[in-house]
């Protein structure tokens, strides 16, 4: 069964500092990978996604992520964090079940980002 | 603007009562989903529907029921059989439920509290 691990429950950075949020997945075939962001009491918004091709993908709000097959990782990065980036971030993986089967989306437990001024 | 609406935003329920959470989308998506979110546990799938008049249990379906009579609507009923219903509930939709590359779009959520 597929699974996603976000090792860091809570990360604190200073505004203007760089950020890296870790994500590791377990899945036998090529995964479909997503990063979502959630502001308190709100729904989730897609930041970026990876399916194939270039392993470095660009997303919204200045975020990027790099797929590393050898490490089963899909870490999210931002060169300079803004106070408005404070939120919870979720990594998710989907599988190709084939045909008309449902491709389940599995979420990590989330990483809460706090930004200090 | 296209999107997903959930109502109400906050819901209070007495123990032993059933309650229904509304989810509507105007994105013309085939697939819809219900997730439950608890602190530190990520999102857990309750039910999903790949097409009208069809739905399947997710990982934590016990104590919940759904219907999908219209493409744009996927209401969730939390029954009295759900032992710990206090949580944040998120509805989502995607263009197709079988294509793994289709992103899911999320509503703003409903916070249910059992008194």
Short mmCIF file of C-alpha atoms in Angstrom, two decimals:
data_model
loop_
_atom_site.label_atom_id
_atom_site.label_comp_id
_atom_site.label_asym_id
_atom_site.label_seq_id
_atom_site.Cartn_x
_atom_site.Cartn_y
_atom_site.Cartn_z
CA UNK A 1 0.00 0.00 0.00
CA UNK A 2 1.17 3.50 -0.72
CA UNK A 3 2.14 5.77 2.14
CA UNK A 4 3.51 9.27 2.68
CA UNK A 5 5.74 10.46 5.52
CA UNK A 6 6.37 14.05 6.47
CA UNK A 7 9.04 13.75 9.17
CA UNK A 8 8.67 17.27 10.52
CA UNK A 9 5.47 18.02 12.41
CA UNK A 10 6.36 21.67 13.03
CA UNK A 11 9.01 23.94 11.48
CA UNK A 12 9.83 27.50 12.47
CA UNK A 13 11.78 29.85 10.22
CA UNK A 14 12.51 33.56 10.15
CA UNK A 15 11.02 35.71 7.45
CA UNK A 16 13.40 35.89 4.51
CA UNK A 17 15.08 32.58 5.34
CA UNK A 18 15.01 29.60 3.00
CA UNK A 19 12.64 26.71 3.57
CA UNK A 20 12.66 23.00 2.86
CA UNK A 21 9.81 20.70 3.86
CA UNK A 22 10.50 17.00 3.61
CA UNK A 23 8.29 14.35 2.08
CA UNK A 24 9.03 10.66 1.59
CA UNK A 25 6.70 8.22 -0.11
CA UNK A 26 6.40 4.49 -0.37
CA UNK A 27 5.02 3.20 -3.63
CA UNK A 28 6.28 0.58 -6.05
CA UNK A 29 5.57 2.27 -9.36
CA UNK A 30 6.02 5.82 -10.56
CA UNK A 31 4.08 8.04 -8.21
CA UNK A 32 1.96 11.06 -8.91
CA UNK A 33 3.00 13.62 -6.29
CA UNK A 34 1.32 16.72 -4.96
CA UNK A 35 1.93 19.47 -2.43
CA UNK A 36 -1.05 21.26 -0.91
CA UNK A 37 -1.20 24.20 1.52
CA UNK A 38 -3.90 24.86 4.12
CA UNK A 39 -4.44 28.10 6.01
CA UNK A 40 -6.09 27.72 9.44
CA UNK A 41 -9.75 26.77 9.18
CA UNK A 42 -9.64 26.67 5.38
CA UNK A 43 -9.61 24.10 2.63
CA UNK A 44 -6.53 22.88 0.79
CA UNK A 45 -4.96 24.63 -2.18
CA UNK A 46 -2.67 22.92 -4.67
CA UNK A 47 0.87 24.33 -4.75
CA UNK A 48 2.39 22.04 -7.36
CA UNK A 49 2.35 18.53 -8.78
CA UNK A 50 4.72 16.06 -10.43
CA UNK A 51 3.80 13.34 -12.91
CA UNK A 52 6.78 12.87 -15.18
CA UNK A 53 9.53 14.71 -17.01
CA UNK A 54 11.67 17.36 -15.37
CA UNK A 55 12.20 16.38 -11.76
CA UNK A 56 12.24 19.98 -10.57
CA UNK A 57 8.74 21.44 -10.70
CA UNK A 58 7.67 25.00 -10.13
CA UNK A 59 4.48 25.93 -8.36
CA UNK A 60 2.53 28.92 -7.20
CA UNK A 61 3.67 31.45 -4.60
CA UNK A 62 7.34 30.89 -5.44
CA UNK A 63 7.46 27.26 -4.30
CA UNK A 64 9.31 24.47 -6.05
CA UNK A 65 9.79 20.77 -5.39
CA UNK A 66 12.27 18.18 -6.54
CA UNK A 67 11.45 14.54 -7.21
CA UNK A 68 14.29 12.18 -6.31
CA UNK A 69 13.43 8.62 -7.21
CA UNK A 70 16.54 7.15 -5.56
CA UNK A 71 15.53 8.69 -2.23
CA UNK A 72 11.75 8.31 -2.67
CA UNK A 73 11.45 11.97 -1.82
CA UNK A 74 9.58 15.01 -3.04
CA UNK A 75 10.78 17.90 -0.89
CA UNK A 76 9.21 21.34 -1.09
CA UNK A 77 11.44 24.41 -1.15
CA UNK A 78 11.22 28.18 -1.15
CA UNK A 79 14.26 30.49 -1.32
CA UNK A 80 12.82 33.26 0.86
CA UNK A 81 9.85 32.78 3.15
CA UNK A 82 7.20 35.45 3.65
CA UNK A 83 5.05 35.82 6.77
CA UNK A 84 2.02 34.92 4.64
CA UNK A 85 3.51 31.46 4.03
CA UNK A 86 2.63 30.43 7.58
CA UNK A 87 0.24 27.52 7.14
CA UNK A 88 0.10 23.73 7.16
CA UNK A 89 1.59 21.89 4.22
CA UNK A 90 0.56 18.45 3.01
CA UNK A 91 2.37 16.12 0.67
CA UNK A 92 0.20 13.58 -1.16
CA UNK A 93 0.72 10.66 -3.52
CA UNK A 94 -1.65 9.09 -6.00
CA UNK A 95 -1.48 5.77 -7.73
CA UNK A 96 -2.51 4.53 -11.14
CA UNK A 97 -4.82 1.64 -10.36
CA UNK A 98 -5.45 1.02 -14.03
CA UNK A 99 -8.64 1.05 -16.08
CA UNK A 100 -11.68 2.22 -14.21
CA UNK A 101 -10.22 1.63 -10.76
CA UNK A 102 -9.99 4.52 -8.36
CA UNK A 103 -6.60 6.21 -8.05
CA UNK A 104 -6.53 6.93 -4.34
CA UNK A 105 -4.85 10.09 -3.04
CA UNK A 106 -2.92 9.43 0.18
CA UNK A 107 -1.87 12.36 2.36
CA UNK A 108 1.00 12.81 4.76
CA UNK A 109 0.31 14.00 8.29
CA UNK A 110 1.22 17.58 7.46
CA UNK A 111 3.92 20.05 8.50
CA UNK A 112 2.96 23.24 10.30
CA UNK A 113 5.09 26.20 9.27
CA UNK A 114 5.54 29.13 11.63
CA UNK A 115 7.26 32.27 10.34
CA UNK A 116 8.95 34.66 12.75
CA UNK A 117 9.31 38.33 11.78
CA UNK B 1 -16.42 31.59 -10.47
CA UNK B 2 -16.24 27.82 -10.37
CA UNK B 3 -15.58 26.12 -7.09
CA UNK B 4 -16.79 24.01 -4.22
CA UNK B 5 -19.06 25.25 -1.49
CA UNK B 6 -19.65 23.60 1.86
CA UNK B 7 -22.27 24.52 4.38
CA UNK B 8 -22.53 25.26 7.14
CA UNK B 9 -19.06 26.43 8.16
CA UNK B 10 -19.69 25.52 11.79
CA UNK B 11 -22.10 22.87 13.01
CA UNK B 12 -23.02 21.78 16.49
CA UNK B 13 -24.73 18.51 17.23
CA UNK B 14 -26.04 16.84 20.31
CA UNK B 15 -25.05 13.26 20.96
CA UNK B 16 -27.44 10.80 19.33
CA UNK B 17 -28.45 13.12 16.50
CA UNK B 18 -27.79 12.66 12.81
CA UNK B 19 -26.50 15.67 10.92
CA UNK B 20 -25.97 16.34 7.20
CA UNK B 21 -23.12 18.34 5.72
CA UNK B 22 -23.65 19.92 2.34
CA UNK B 23 -21.17 19.92 -0.54
CA UNK B 24 -21.86 21.47 -3.93
CA UNK B 25 -19.53 21.95 -6.92
CA UNK B 26 -20.00 23.79 -10.19
CA UNK B 27 -16.77 22.58 -11.79
CA UNK B 28 -18.55 19.86 -13.80
CA UNK B 29 -16.33 17.28 -12.13
CA UNK B 30 -17.28 13.62 -12.19
CA UNK B 31 -15.62 12.61 -8.93
CA UNK B 32 -16.29 13.87 -5.43
CA UNK B 33 -14.78 13.00 -2.05
CA UNK B 34 -15.28 13.45 1.67
CA UNK B 35 -12.34 13.64 4.05
CA UNK B 36 -12.09 13.93 7.78
CA UNK B 37 -9.24 15.95 9.28
CA UNK B 38 -8.05 15.62 12.88
CA UNK B 39 -5.00 17.43 14.27
CA UNK B 40 -1.77 15.63 13.40
CA UNK B 41 -3.50 12.93 11.35
CA UNK B 42 -3.63 14.42 7.90
CA UNK B 43 -6.72 13.75 5.80
CA UNK B 44 -8.55 10.45 5.91
CA UNK B 45 -10.97 9.41 3.20
CA UNK B 46 -14.54 8.73 4.30
CA UNK B 47 -16.40 8.16 1.01
CA UNK B 48 -15.85 8.86 -2.64
CA UNK B 49 -17.99 8.91 -5.74
CA UNK B 50 -16.64 8.51 -9.26
CA UNK B 51 -19.95 9.11 -10.98
CA UNK B 52 -23.55 10.02 -10.28
CA UNK B 53 -25.56 7.35 -8.45
CA UNK B 54 -22.43 5.50 -7.41
CA UNK B 55 -20.21 5.81 -4.35
CA UNK B 56 -17.68 3.73 -2.46
CA UNK B 57 -16.47 3.49 1.11
CA UNK B 58 -13.13 5.00 1.95
CA UNK B 59 -10.86 4.17 4.87
CA UNK B 60 -13.13 5.35 7.70
CA UNK B 61 -16.72 5.00 6.45
CA UNK B 62 -18.25 3.56 9.62
CA UNK B 63 -20.86 5.89 11.08
CA UNK B 64 -21.20 7.93 7.88
CA UNK B 65 -23.47 7.79 4.85
CA UNK B 66 -23.59 9.64 1.53
CA UNK B 67 -25.70 10.02 -1.59
CA UNK B 68 -24.90 11.16 -5.11
CA UNK B 69 -28.17 11.87 -6.86
CA UNK B 70 -26.84 14.85 -8.80
CA UNK B 71 -23.46 15.43 -10.35
CA UNK B 72 -22.93 18.67 -8.48
CA UNK B 73 -23.97 17.51 -5.02
CA UNK B 74 -22.47 15.01 -2.56
CA UNK B 75 -23.97 15.40 0.94
CA UNK B 76 -22.48 13.59 3.92
CA UNK B 77 -24.57 12.41 6.86
CA UNK B 78 -22.85 11.86 10.17
CA UNK B 79 -24.98 9.35 12.04
CA UNK B 80 -25.30 8.65 15.73
CA UNK B 81 -23.24 5.51 15.11
CA UNK B 82 -20.13 7.61 14.59
CA UNK B 83 -18.51 7.48 18.04
CA UNK B 84 -16.19 10.45 17.73
CA UNK B 85 -17.61 12.82 15.12
CA UNK B 86 -16.03 16.07 16.29
CA UNK B 87 -13.65 17.00 13.45
CA UNK B 88 -13.07 19.21 10.43
CA UNK B 89 -14.73 17.81 7.31
CA UNK B 90 -13.48 18.59 3.83
CA UNK B 91 -15.22 17.95 0.54
CA UNK B 92 -13.24 17.74 -2.70
CA UNK B 93 -13.81 17.06 -6.37
CA UNK B 94 -11.74 16.08 -9.38
CA UNK B 95 -12.33 15.85 -13.09
CA UNK B 96 -12.08 12.07 -12.98
CA UNK B 97 -11.77 9.61 -10.14
CA UNK B 98 -9.69 7.16 -12.14
CA UNK B 99 -6.99 9.43 -13.51
CA UNK B 100 -4.30 9.71 -10.81
CA UNK B 101 -2.91 12.93 -12.27
CA UNK B 102 -6.14 14.87 -11.76
CA UNK B 103 -5.74 17.22 -8.86
CA UNK B 104 -8.45 17.43 -6.26
CA UNK B 105 -10.09 20.78 -5.56
CA UNK B 106 -11.19 21.39 -1.99
CA UNK B 107 -14.04 23.23 -0.37
CA UNK B 108 -13.56 25.50 2.67
CA UNK B 109 -14.61 22.81 5.14
CA UNK B 110 -17.20 22.32 7.88
CA UNK B 111 -16.21 22.13 11.52
CA UNK B 112 -18.51 19.75 13.38
CA UNK B 113 -18.62 19.79 17.16
CA UNK B 114 -20.60 17.33 19.22
CA UNK B 115 -21.87 18.78 22.46
#
